[in-house]
């Protein structure tokens, strides 16, 4: 049986929050109400504390790339163990705002961290947990960062160079091309078009895994 874990991915300001709401609409329309939301890093009391450390600078101390990576995976193992796996085990659906693919893109692509270290962490920490489908919202980083900047001041990662985000985007696209459970969506379209595409992809996938009870009539 396919995993009921749906992940939304992409760089800053691509519209992940908006997309999560659309995913909920589609699931609700199928009569699915038991839905757990997660965000990464975060989602448990400890993981939320780590999120603060990851997103903010520490006075008089540079956060090294590997320290950042380990904090992200520490947060992930807490979330996977205490929230995601128990939810899936009781039959709930999980919608994840980011998951392991973010680490492959940001830390692997953006920070150029060695692939063998990332593989080792992923195998140890996420192990057999694989999203059923990942929707990757693709957008040139300059556009997404502008949207993020218009909303609030930029955090430690958002202040990275455009090159950093270009490398992360390239890694996202490379990994999406290698894995047919990762679907790339053009997030430079207007919100209505992005939402329509998300609904179509999700309904097709639900149909494919035998979960679509009301094909073709919703928005
Ligand atoms: N991180 C995370 C890592 O480095 N490694 C990891 O392994 C993980 C898990 C997390 C940070 O941690 C890093 C990545 C991040 O830097 P976050 O807050 O979860 O931080 O992630 P952000 O990407 O920063 O979240 P944002 O809230 O900025 O992005 P969203 O959710 O994608 O953006 P959203 O939906 O709020 O939309 C932004 C604005 O754009 C508009 C919306 O209305 C909103 O105003 N918008 C559109 N405008 C025009 N056209 C569209 N199609 C639009 N879609 C949305």
Tab-separated table of C-alpha atoms and ligand atoms in Angstrom:
chain	number	residue	atom	x	y	z
A	1	UNK	CA	0.000	0.000	0.000
A	2	UNK	CA	1.211	3.519	-0.844
A	3	UNK	CA	2.301	5.762	1.988
A	4	UNK	CA	-0.309	8.309	3.154
A	5	UNK	CA	2.504	10.787	3.668
A	6	UNK	CA	2.229	13.763	1.274
A	7	UNK	CA	5.108	16.232	1.212
A	8	UNK	CA	5.273	19.713	-0.218
A	9	UNK	CA	8.710	21.022	-1.110
A	10	UNK	CA	10.407	24.032	-2.652
A	11	UNK	CA	12.574	27.041	-1.981
A	12	UNK	CA	11.539	30.066	0.102
A	13	UNK	CA	8.296	31.808	-0.815
A	14	UNK	CA	7.227	29.318	-3.503
A	15	UNK	CA	3.751	28.952	-1.988
A	16	UNK	CA	4.036	25.838	0.188
A	17	UNK	CA	1.617	27.156	2.803
A	18	UNK	CA	-0.989	27.918	0.157
A	19	UNK	CA	-0.421	24.495	-1.435
A	20	UNK	CA	-0.953	22.722	1.914
A	21	UNK	CA	-4.430	24.285	2.130
A	22	UNK	CA	-5.240	23.009	-1.357
A	23	UNK	CA	-4.107	19.499	-0.442
A	24	UNK	CA	-6.393	19.580	2.613
A	25	UNK	CA	-9.335	20.644	0.419
A	26	UNK	CA	-8.759	17.686	-1.907
A	27	UNK	CA	-8.436	15.191	0.956
A	28	UNK	CA	-11.501	16.581	2.749
A	29	UNK	CA	-13.480	16.236	-0.458
A	30	UNK	CA	-12.575	12.550	-0.446
A	31	UNK	CA	-14.043	12.316	3.054
A	32	UNK	CA	-10.595	12.180	4.631
A	33	UNK	CA	-10.635	14.147	7.895
A	34	UNK	CA	-7.892	12.529	9.969
A	35	UNK	CA	-4.992	14.648	8.741
A	36	UNK	CA	-1.829	15.508	10.650
A	37	UNK	CA	0.252	18.516	9.584
A	38	UNK	CA	3.966	18.701	10.062
A	39	UNK	CA	6.576	21.286	9.251
A	40	UNK	CA	10.313	20.790	9.129
A	41	UNK	CA	12.382	21.624	10.904
A	42	UNK	CA	9.866	21.534	13.756
A	43	UNK	CA	6.702	19.786	14.828
A	44	UNK	CA	7.604	18.581	18.334
A	45	UNK	CA	8.575	20.734	21.335
A	46	UNK	CA	12.273	19.898	20.928
A	47	UNK	CA	12.181	20.145	17.138
A	48	UNK	CA	10.580	23.616	17.401
A	49	UNK	CA	13.429	24.720	19.691
A	50	UNK	CA	15.919	23.400	17.146
A	51	UNK	CA	14.006	25.259	14.402
A	52	UNK	CA	14.642	28.539	16.220
A	53	UNK	CA	18.364	27.730	16.449
A	54	UNK	CA	18.526	26.724	12.772
A	55	UNK	CA	16.702	29.802	11.477
A	56	UNK	CA	18.398	32.392	13.673
A	57	UNK	CA	21.985	33.469	14.003
A	58	UNK	CA	23.824	32.877	17.269
A	59	UNK	CA	25.737	35.853	18.649
A	60	UNK	CA	29.532	35.581	18.308
A	61	UNK	CA	29.447	32.067	16.866
A	62	UNK	CA	29.183	30.914	13.313
A	63	UNK	CA	26.936	27.877	12.878
A	64	UNK	CA	28.973	25.426	10.807
A	65	UNK	CA	27.343	23.606	7.910
A	66	UNK	CA	27.646	20.260	9.663
A	67	UNK	CA	26.212	21.603	12.933
A	68	UNK	CA	23.241	22.934	10.940
A	69	UNK	CA	22.829	19.555	9.242
A	70	UNK	CA	22.906	17.652	12.536
A	71	UNK	CA	20.377	20.012	14.136
A	72	UNK	CA	18.052	19.471	11.163
A	73	UNK	CA	18.345	15.699	11.450
A	74	UNK	CA	17.953	15.816	15.238
A	75	UNK	CA	14.677	17.691	14.701
A	76	UNK	CA	13.661	15.211	11.991
A	77	UNK	CA	14.211	12.103	14.084
A	78	UNK	CA	12.063	13.596	16.870
A	79	UNK	CA	9.284	14.366	14.397
A	80	UNK	CA	9.457	11.041	12.572
A	81	UNK	CA	9.492	9.042	15.811
A	82	UNK	CA	6.917	10.976	17.826
A	83	UNK	CA	4.531	12.299	15.188
A	84	UNK	CA	4.792	10.977	11.628
A	85	UNK	CA	5.185	7.248	12.220
A	86	UNK	CA	2.510	7.039	14.973
A	87	UNK	CA	0.058	9.003	12.776
A	88	UNK	CA	0.621	6.745	9.759
A	89	UNK	CA	0.400	3.660	11.977
A	90	UNK	CA	-3.091	4.609	13.158
A	91	UNK	CA	-4.185	5.231	9.550
A	92	UNK	CA	-4.085	9.044	9.484
A	93	UNK	CA	-2.796	11.071	6.548
A	94	UNK	CA	0.240	13.260	7.060
A	95	UNK	CA	0.903	16.455	5.109
A	96	UNK	CA	4.484	17.546	5.502
A	97	UNK	CA	5.636	21.094	4.830
A	98	UNK	CA	9.167	19.973	3.843
A	99	UNK	CA	10.889	16.689	4.649
A	100	UNK	CA	14.154	14.962	3.814
A	101	UNK	CA	14.315	16.300	0.249
A	102	UNK	CA	14.907	19.786	1.733
A	103	UNK	CA	18.132	18.517	3.310
A	104	UNK	CA	19.246	16.968	0.039
A	105	UNK	CA	18.619	20.304	-1.722
A	106	UNK	CA	19.682	22.899	0.883
A	107	UNK	CA	22.484	21.076	2.692
A	108	UNK	CA	23.537	18.808	-0.197
A	109	UNK	CA	23.104	21.308	-3.042
A	110	UNK	CA	23.259	24.681	-1.281
A	111	UNK	CA	25.929	23.902	1.330
A	112	UNK	CA	27.738	21.318	-0.855
A	113	UNK	CA	27.789	18.758	1.973
A	114	UNK	CA	29.209	15.415	0.971
A	115	UNK	CA	26.619	13.017	-0.473
A	116	UNK	CA	27.894	10.069	1.590
A	117	UNK	CA	27.228	11.915	4.885
A	118	UNK	CA	23.723	12.849	3.740
A	119	UNK	CA	23.034	9.288	2.629
A	120	UNK	CA	24.219	7.915	5.967
A	121	UNK	CA	21.992	10.320	7.934
A	122	UNK	CA	18.999	9.696	5.724
A	123	UNK	CA	19.366	5.927	5.947
A	124	UNK	CA	19.752	6.065	9.714
A	125	UNK	CA	17.088	8.625	10.497
A	126	UNK	CA	14.292	8.372	7.968
A	127	UNK	CA	15.043	4.755	7.151
A	128	UNK	CA	11.946	3.111	5.657
A	129	UNK	CA	9.750	6.235	5.741
A	130	UNK	CA	9.133	7.463	2.213
A	131	UNK	CA	6.479	9.965	1.152
A	132	UNK	CA	3.792	8.530	-1.132
A	133	UNK	CA	4.034	11.679	-3.222
A	134	UNK	CA	6.139	14.826	-3.044
A	135	UNK	CA	4.946	17.980	-4.766
A	136	UNK	CA	7.956	20.108	-5.594
A	137	UNK	CA	7.037	23.731	-6.342
A	138	UNK	CA	9.694	25.051	-8.684
A	139	UNK	CA	10.446	28.758	-8.894
A	140	UNK	CA	13.544	30.836	-9.689
A	141	UNK	CA	14.910	31.735	-6.237
A	142	UNK	CA	14.978	35.476	-6.903
A	143	UNK	CA	11.177	35.512	-7.215
A	144	UNK	CA	10.542	33.405	-4.105
A	145	UNK	CA	12.977	35.428	-2.005
A	146	UNK	CA	11.276	38.634	-3.080
A	147	UNK	CA	7.928	37.229	-1.915
A	148	UNK	CA	9.504	36.121	1.397
A	149	UNK	CA	11.143	39.525	1.834
A	150	UNK	CA	7.853	41.349	1.241
A	151	UNK	CA	6.356	39.384	4.111
A	152	UNK	CA	8.968	39.760	6.838
A	153	UNK	CA	12.666	40.254	7.501
A	154	UNK	CA	14.931	37.493	6.218
A	155	UNK	CA	16.159	34.747	8.573
A	156	UNK	CA	19.683	33.269	8.638
A	157	UNK	CA	19.120	30.848	5.734
A	158	UNK	CA	17.079	33.316	3.680
A	159	UNK	CA	20.059	35.685	3.854
A	160	UNK	CA	22.202	33.233	1.876
A	161	UNK	CA	23.469	34.222	-1.587
A	162	UNK	CA	21.470	33.698	-4.754
A	163	UNK	CA	24.107	31.117	-5.782
A	164	UNK	CA	23.243	29.065	-2.695
A	165	UNK	CA	19.579	28.939	-3.705
A	166	UNK	CA	20.442	28.282	-7.368
A	167	UNK	CA	22.461	25.235	-6.265
A	168	UNK	CA	19.605	24.074	-4.035
A	169	UNK	CA	17.127	24.453	-6.901
A	170	UNK	CA	19.399	22.530	-9.247
A	171	UNK	CA	19.586	19.683	-6.711
A	172	UNK	CA	15.790	19.659	-6.317
A	173	UNK	CA	15.369	19.411	-10.101
A	174	UNK	CA	18.002	16.680	-10.424
A	175	UNK	CA	16.441	14.573	-7.678
A	176	UNK	CA	12.913	15.121	-9.021
A	177	UNK	CA	14.037	13.880	-12.426
A	178	UNK	CA	15.345	10.661	-10.830
A	179	UNK	CA	12.293	9.815	-8.707
A	180	UNK	CA	8.800	9.497	-10.157
A	181	UNK	CA	7.197	10.047	-6.722
A	182	UNK	CA	8.462	13.658	-6.866
A	183	UNK	CA	6.246	15.796	-9.100
A	184	UNK	CA	7.555	19.164	-10.260
A	185	UNK	CA	5.029	22.005	-10.478
A	186	UNK	CA	5.773	25.354	-12.119
A	187	UNK	CA	5.179	27.772	-9.231
A	188	UNK	CA	5.750	30.866	-11.397
A	189	UNK	CA	2.149	30.520	-12.595
A	190	UNK	CA	-0.557	32.443	-10.769
A	191	UNK	CA	-1.987	30.916	-7.570
A	192	UNK	CA	-5.162	29.697	-9.284
A	193	UNK	CA	-3.221	27.774	-11.920
A	194	UNK	CA	-0.843	26.286	-9.339
A	195	UNK	CA	-3.825	25.178	-7.215
A	196	UNK	CA	-5.601	23.653	-10.212
A	197	UNK	CA	-2.483	21.683	-11.084
A	198	UNK	CA	-2.022	20.489	-7.500
A	199	UNK	CA	-5.648	19.309	-7.389
A	200	UNK	CA	-5.298	17.477	-10.698
A	201	UNK	CA	-2.046	15.742	-9.717
A	202	UNK	CA	-3.339	14.786	-6.295
A	203	UNK	CA	-6.652	13.437	-7.572
A	204	UNK	CA	-4.832	11.374	-10.207
A	205	UNK	CA	-2.499	9.979	-7.568
A	206	UNK	CA	-5.361	9.189	-5.157
A	207	UNK	CA	-7.109	7.447	-8.016
A	208	UNK	CA	-3.976	5.469	-8.807
A	209	UNK	CA	-3.618	4.254	-5.218
A	210	UNK	CA	-7.334	3.482	-4.907
A	211	UNK	CA	-8.235	6.369	-2.610
A	212	UNK	CA	-10.226	8.583	-5.001
A	213	UNK	CA	-13.899	8.150	-4.209
A	214	UNK	CA	-15.230	11.157	-6.161
A	215	UNK	CA	-13.307	11.490	-9.417
A	216	UNK	CA	-13.592	14.520	-11.643
A	217	UNK	CA	-16.178	16.740	-9.972
A	218	UNK	CA	-14.080	18.819	-7.612
A	219	UNK	CA	-12.810	22.273	-8.643
B	1	LIG	N1	15.679	23.905	5.709
B	1	LIG	C1	14.624	23.120	6.059
B	1	LIG	C2	16.911	23.353	5.378
B	1	LIG	O1	17.878	24.077	5.098
B	1	LIG	N2	17.042	21.990	5.364
B	1	LIG	C3	16.016	21.152	5.701
B	1	LIG	O2	16.198	19.930	5.694
B	1	LIG	C4	14.762	21.742	6.069
B	1	LIG	C5	13.626	20.850	6.441
B	1	LIG	C6	12.564	26.482	6.939
B	1	LIG	C7	13.972	26.867	6.575
B	1	LIG	O3	14.824	25.776	6.870
B	1	LIG	C8	15.515	25.376	5.711
B	1	LIG	C9	14.711	25.884	4.554
B	1	LIG	C10	14.103	27.156	5.093
B	1	LIG	O4	15.046	28.192	4.924
B	1	LIG	P1	10.250	27.571	6.474
B	1	LIG	O5	9.672	28.772	7.109
B	1	LIG	O6	9.604	26.285	6.727
B	1	LIG	O7	11.782	27.591	6.902
B	1	LIG	O8	10.344	27.628	4.936
B	1	LIG	P2	10.126	28.811	3.976
B	1	LIG	O9	10.369	28.296	2.620
B	1	LIG	O10	10.963	29.953	4.425
B	1	LIG	O11	8.579	29.124	4.156
B	1	LIG	P3	7.844	30.306	3.512
B	1	LIG	O12	6.671	30.509	4.390
B	1	LIG	O13	8.735	31.473	3.222
B	1	LIG	O14	7.499	29.767	2.091
B	1	LIG	P4	6.157	29.201	1.542
B	1	LIG	O15	5.368	28.524	2.621
B	1	LIG	O16	6.541	28.395	0.368
B	1	LIG	O17	5.429	30.500	1.037
B	1	LIG	P5	3.923	30.945	1.235
B	1	LIG	O18	2.951	29.907	0.846
B	1	LIG	O19	3.773	31.519	2.601
B	1	LIG	O20	3.873	32.072	0.143
B	1	LIG	C11	4.694	33.204	0.227
B	1	LIG	C12	3.953	34.411	-0.377
B	1	LIG	O21	3.815	34.227	-1.778
B	1	LIG	C13	2.435	34.320	-2.176
B	1	LIG	C14	1.642	34.013	-0.912
B	1	LIG	O22	0.367	34.620	-0.952
B	1	LIG	C15	2.541	34.585	0.186
B	1	LIG	O23	2.315	35.965	0.334
B	1	LIG	N3	2.237	33.346	-3.246
B	1	LIG	C16	2.149	33.658	-4.544
B	1	LIG	N4	2.235	34.850	-5.205
B	1	LIG	C17	2.126	34.813	-6.567
B	1	LIG	N5	1.961	33.670	-7.297
B	1	LIG	C18	1.884	32.454	-6.656
B	1	LIG	N6	1.725	31.328	-7.381
B	1	LIG	C19	1.987	32.425	-5.230
B	1	LIG	N7	1.970	31.414	-4.312
B	1	LIG	C20	2.121	31.997	-3.100
